[in-house]
Amino acid sequence: MTAGTEVLAAWPPAAVATVVGSLLALAGTGIGVVWSTVRWRQERDRNERAHRWAQVTWAIEMICAGDVARSEIGARAVDAMYEMQIPGQIDDPIARVVVKFLVEGDDHVPDPSNDGRTSADP
């Protein structure tokens, strides 16, 4: 049990080099797996965010269209995206404000002449 460096010193240098090389390769592989997993998750999140922005952009373009039917379709799509609890909902605060303003119109915009009440309040 007290065999310390005597046992390791008895190994041939090629065997020690092989064990050390294998441990270094294993550590490098572990670091590579962790790195690639982190990069994959970042790329996936980036793609999901780009997809959500494409959806929001499409809906806002539909709302701003001159055609009443397209505007209504865009408003309903944005309202559905705003209320969803699954990926695809509008999670950016600025986009939420813009979308809610476009969907609800001027009914819920604060009136500066009042004491903070909206124009929809009595």
PDB file of C-alpha atoms in Angstrom:
ATOM      1  CA  MET A   1       0.000   0.000   0.000  1.00  0.00           C
ATOM      2  CA  THR A   2       2.865   2.372   0.545  1.00  0.00           C
ATOM      3  CA  ALA A   3       4.124   1.961  -2.964  1.00  0.00           C
ATOM      4  CA  GLY A   4       4.402   5.552  -4.153  1.00  0.00           C
ATOM      5  CA  THR A   5       6.695   6.680  -6.875  1.00  0.00           C
ATOM      6  CA  GLU A   6       8.698   3.464  -6.752  1.00  0.00           C
ATOM      7  CA  VAL A   7       6.018   1.624  -8.712  1.00  0.00           C
ATOM      8  CA  LEU A   8       5.654   4.456 -11.217  1.00  0.00           C
ATOM      9  CA  ALA A   9       9.419   4.655 -11.598  1.00  0.00           C
ATOM     10  CA  ALA A  10       9.454   0.967 -12.454  1.00  0.00           C
ATOM     11  CA  TRP A  11       7.276   1.597 -15.508  1.00  0.00           C
ATOM     12  CA  PRO A  12       8.988   1.999 -18.813  1.00  0.00           C
ATOM     13  CA  PRO A  13       9.001   5.607 -20.110  1.00  0.00           C
ATOM     14  CA  ALA A  14       6.912   4.629 -23.152  1.00  0.00           C
ATOM     15  CA  ALA A  15       4.112   3.327 -20.898  1.00  0.00           C
ATOM     16  CA  VAL A  16       4.115   6.535 -18.823  1.00  0.00           C
ATOM     17  CA  ALA A  17       4.029   8.621 -22.005  1.00  0.00           C
ATOM     18  CA  THR A  18       1.132   6.529 -23.317  1.00  0.00           C
ATOM     19  CA  VAL A  19      -0.907   6.972 -20.132  1.00  0.00           C
ATOM     20  CA  VAL A  20      -0.206  10.707 -19.956  1.00  0.00           C
ATOM     21  CA  GLY A  21      -1.008  11.125 -23.653  1.00  0.00           C
ATOM     22  CA  SER A  22      -4.276   9.210 -23.228  1.00  0.00           C
ATOM     23  CA  LEU A  23      -5.289  11.360 -20.264  1.00  0.00           C
ATOM     24  CA  LEU A  24      -4.507  14.532 -22.201  1.00  0.00           C
ATOM     25  CA  ALA A  25      -6.528  13.273 -25.169  1.00  0.00           C
ATOM     26  CA  LEU A  26      -9.453  12.436 -22.886  1.00  0.00           C
ATOM     27  CA  ALA A  27      -9.325  15.904 -21.295  1.00  0.00           C
ATOM     28  CA  GLY A  28      -9.155  17.538 -24.730  1.00  0.00           C
ATOM     29  CA  THR A  29     -12.130  15.513 -25.920  1.00  0.00           C
ATOM     30  CA  GLY A  30     -14.138  16.512 -22.838  1.00  0.00           C
ATOM     31  CA  ILE A  31     -13.340  20.173 -23.367  1.00  0.00           C
ATOM     32  CA  GLY A  32     -14.264  19.851 -27.042  1.00  0.00           C
ATOM     33  CA  VAL A  33     -17.621  18.260 -26.207  1.00  0.00           C
ATOM     34  CA  VAL A  34     -18.480  20.975 -23.696  1.00  0.00           C
ATOM     35  CA  TRP A  35     -17.400  23.711 -26.122  1.00  0.00           C
ATOM     36  CA  SER A  36     -19.402  22.283 -29.025  1.00  0.00           C
ATOM     37  CA  THR A  37     -22.481  21.878 -26.813  1.00  0.00           C
ATOM     38  CA  VAL A  38     -22.277  25.499 -25.704  1.00  0.00           C
ATOM     39  CA  ARG A  39     -21.812  26.704 -29.291  1.00  0.00           C
ATOM     40  CA  TRP A  40     -24.696  24.520 -30.503  1.00  0.00           C
ATOM     41  CA  ARG A  41     -27.042  25.947 -27.867  1.00  0.00           C
ATOM     42  CA  GLN A  42     -26.015  29.511 -28.735  1.00  0.00           C
ATOM     43  CA  GLU A  43     -26.600  28.862 -32.429  1.00  0.00           C
ATOM     44  CA  ARG A  44     -29.981  27.261 -31.723  1.00  0.00           C
ATOM     45  CA  ASP A  45     -31.056  30.217 -29.569  1.00  0.00           C
ATOM     46  CA  ARG A  46     -29.858  32.647 -32.245  1.00  0.00           C
ATOM     47  CA  ASN A  47     -31.859  30.825 -34.919  1.00  0.00           C
ATOM     48  CA  GLU A  48     -34.988  30.740 -32.748  1.00  0.00           C
ATOM     49  CA  ARG A  49     -34.666  34.457 -32.039  1.00  0.00           C
ATOM     50  CA  ALA A  50     -34.268  35.213 -35.758  1.00  0.00           C
ATOM     51  CA  HIS A  51     -37.324  33.112 -36.534  1.00  0.00           C
ATOM     52  CA  ARG A  52     -39.419  34.935 -33.917  1.00  0.00           C
ATOM     53  CA  TRP A  53     -38.301  38.304 -35.295  1.00  0.00           C
ATOM     54  CA  ALA A  54     -39.247  37.171 -38.797  1.00  0.00           C
ATOM     55  CA  GLN A  55     -42.712  36.284 -37.484  1.00  0.00           C
ATOM     56  CA  VAL A  56     -43.087  39.628 -35.724  1.00  0.00           C
ATOM     57  CA  THR A  57     -41.884  41.519 -38.795  1.00  0.00           C
ATOM     58  CA  TRP A  58     -44.353  39.666 -41.018  1.00  0.00           C
ATOM     59  CA  ALA A  59     -47.219  40.377 -38.655  1.00  0.00           C
ATOM     60  CA  ILE A  60     -46.350  44.069 -38.319  1.00  0.00           C
ATOM     61  CA  GLU A  61     -46.096  44.397 -42.107  1.00  0.00           C
ATOM     62  CA  MET A  62     -49.521  42.789 -42.380  1.00  0.00           C
ATOM     63  CA  ILE A  63     -50.966  45.190 -39.797  1.00  0.00           C
ATOM     64  CA  CYS A  64     -49.548  48.191 -41.611  1.00  0.00           C
ATOM     65  CA  ALA A  65     -50.871  47.041 -44.997  1.00  0.00           C
ATOM     66  CA  GLY A  66     -53.499  49.207 -46.625  1.00  0.00           C
ATOM     67  CA  ASP A  67     -55.880  46.270 -47.043  1.00  0.00           C
ATOM     68  CA  VAL A  68     -58.345  45.844 -44.166  1.00  0.00           C
ATOM     69  CA  ALA A  69     -58.335  42.041 -44.411  1.00  0.00           C
ATOM     70  CA  ARG A  70     -54.540  41.834 -44.229  1.00  0.00           C
ATOM     71  CA  SER A  71     -54.506  44.247 -41.337  1.00  0.00           C
ATOM     72  CA  GLU A  72     -57.005  42.116 -39.447  1.00  0.00           C
ATOM     73  CA  ILE A  73     -55.033  38.930 -40.140  1.00  0.00           C
ATOM     74  CA  GLY A  74     -51.851  40.601 -38.911  1.00  0.00           C
ATOM     75  CA  ALA A  75     -53.592  41.897 -35.786  1.00  0.00           C
ATOM     76  CA  ARG A  76     -54.946  38.458 -34.956  1.00  0.00           C
ATOM     77  CA  ALA A  77     -51.577  36.811 -35.579  1.00  0.00           C
ATOM     78  CA  VAL A  78     -49.794  39.319 -33.363  1.00  0.00           C
ATOM     79  CA  ASP A  79     -52.403  38.972 -30.656  1.00  0.00           C
ATOM     80  CA  ALA A  80     -51.985  35.187 -30.748  1.00  0.00           C
ATOM     81  CA  MET A  81     -48.182  35.472 -30.616  1.00  0.00           C
ATOM     82  CA  TYR A  82     -48.461  37.939 -27.749  1.00  0.00           C
ATOM     83  CA  GLU A  83     -50.610  35.573 -25.690  1.00  0.00           C
ATOM     84  CA  MET A  84     -48.757  32.303 -26.448  1.00  0.00           C
ATOM     85  CA  GLN A  85     -46.850  30.536 -23.709  1.00  0.00           C
ATOM     86  CA  ILE A  86     -44.684  28.514 -26.096  1.00  0.00           C
ATOM     87  CA  PRO A  87     -41.558  29.443 -28.081  1.00  0.00           C
ATOM     88  CA  GLY A  88     -42.575  31.944 -30.694  1.00  0.00           C
ATOM     89  CA  GLN A  89     -44.137  34.402 -28.312  1.00  0.00           C
ATOM     90  CA  ILE A  90     -42.929  37.944 -28.450  1.00  0.00           C
ATOM     91  CA  ASP A  91     -40.400  38.179 -25.644  1.00  0.00           C
ATOM     92  CA  ASP A  92     -38.602  41.424 -26.446  1.00  0.00           C
ATOM     93  CA  PRO A  93     -40.031  44.329 -24.398  1.00  0.00           C
ATOM     94  CA  ILE A  94     -39.821  46.827 -27.250  1.00  0.00           C
ATOM     95  CA  ALA A  95     -41.562  44.450 -29.646  1.00  0.00           C
ATOM     96  CA  ARG A  96     -44.273  43.817 -27.039  1.00  0.00           C
ATOM     97  CA  VAL A  97     -44.977  47.551 -26.746  1.00  0.00           C
ATOM     98  CA  VAL A  98     -45.053  48.057 -30.516  1.00  0.00           C
ATOM     99  CA  VAL A  99     -47.273  45.038 -31.069  1.00  0.00           C
ATOM    100  CA  LYS A 100     -49.709  45.933 -28.306  1.00  0.00           C
ATOM    101  CA  PHE A 101     -49.905  49.488 -29.634  1.00  0.00           C
ATOM    102  CA  LEU A 102     -50.610  48.218 -33.146  1.00  0.00           C
ATOM    103  CA  VAL A 103     -53.186  45.688 -31.973  1.00  0.00           C
ATOM    104  CA  GLU A 104     -55.015  47.833 -29.424  1.00  0.00           C
ATOM    105  CA  GLY A 105     -54.554  51.154 -31.167  1.00  0.00           C
ATOM    106  CA  ASP A 106     -54.858  54.447 -29.327  1.00  0.00           C
ATOM    107  CA  ASP A 107     -57.333  53.074 -26.776  1.00  0.00           C
ATOM    108  CA  HIS A 108     -54.654  52.254 -24.216  1.00  0.00           C
ATOM    109  CA  VAL A 109     -52.134  55.005 -24.820  1.00  0.00           C
ATOM    110  CA  PRO A 110     -51.682  57.222 -21.718  1.00  0.00           C
ATOM    111  CA  ASP A 111     -53.319  60.606 -22.076  1.00  0.00           C
ATOM    112  CA  PRO A 112     -50.800  63.305 -21.042  1.00  0.00           C
ATOM    113  CA  SER A 113     -53.537  65.730 -19.972  1.00  0.00           C
ATOM    114  CA  ASN A 114     -54.903  63.283 -17.369  1.00  0.00           C
ATOM    115  CA  ASP A 115     -53.234  61.975 -14.229  1.00  0.00           C
ATOM    116  CA  GLY A 116     -51.901  58.813 -15.887  1.00  0.00           C
ATOM    117  CA  ARG A 117     -55.244  57.370 -16.856  1.00  0.00           C
ATOM    118  CA  THR A 118     -55.609  55.928 -20.339  1.00  0.00           C
ATOM    119  CA  SER A 119     -58.033  57.240 -22.880  1.00  0.00           C
ATOM    120  CA  ALA A 120     -60.141  54.075 -22.426  1.00  0.00           C
ATOM    121  CA  ASP A 121     -60.699  54.843 -18.706  1.00  0.00           C
ATOM    122  CA  PRO A 122     -63.928  56.712 -17.786  1.00  0.00           C
TER     123      PRO A 122
END
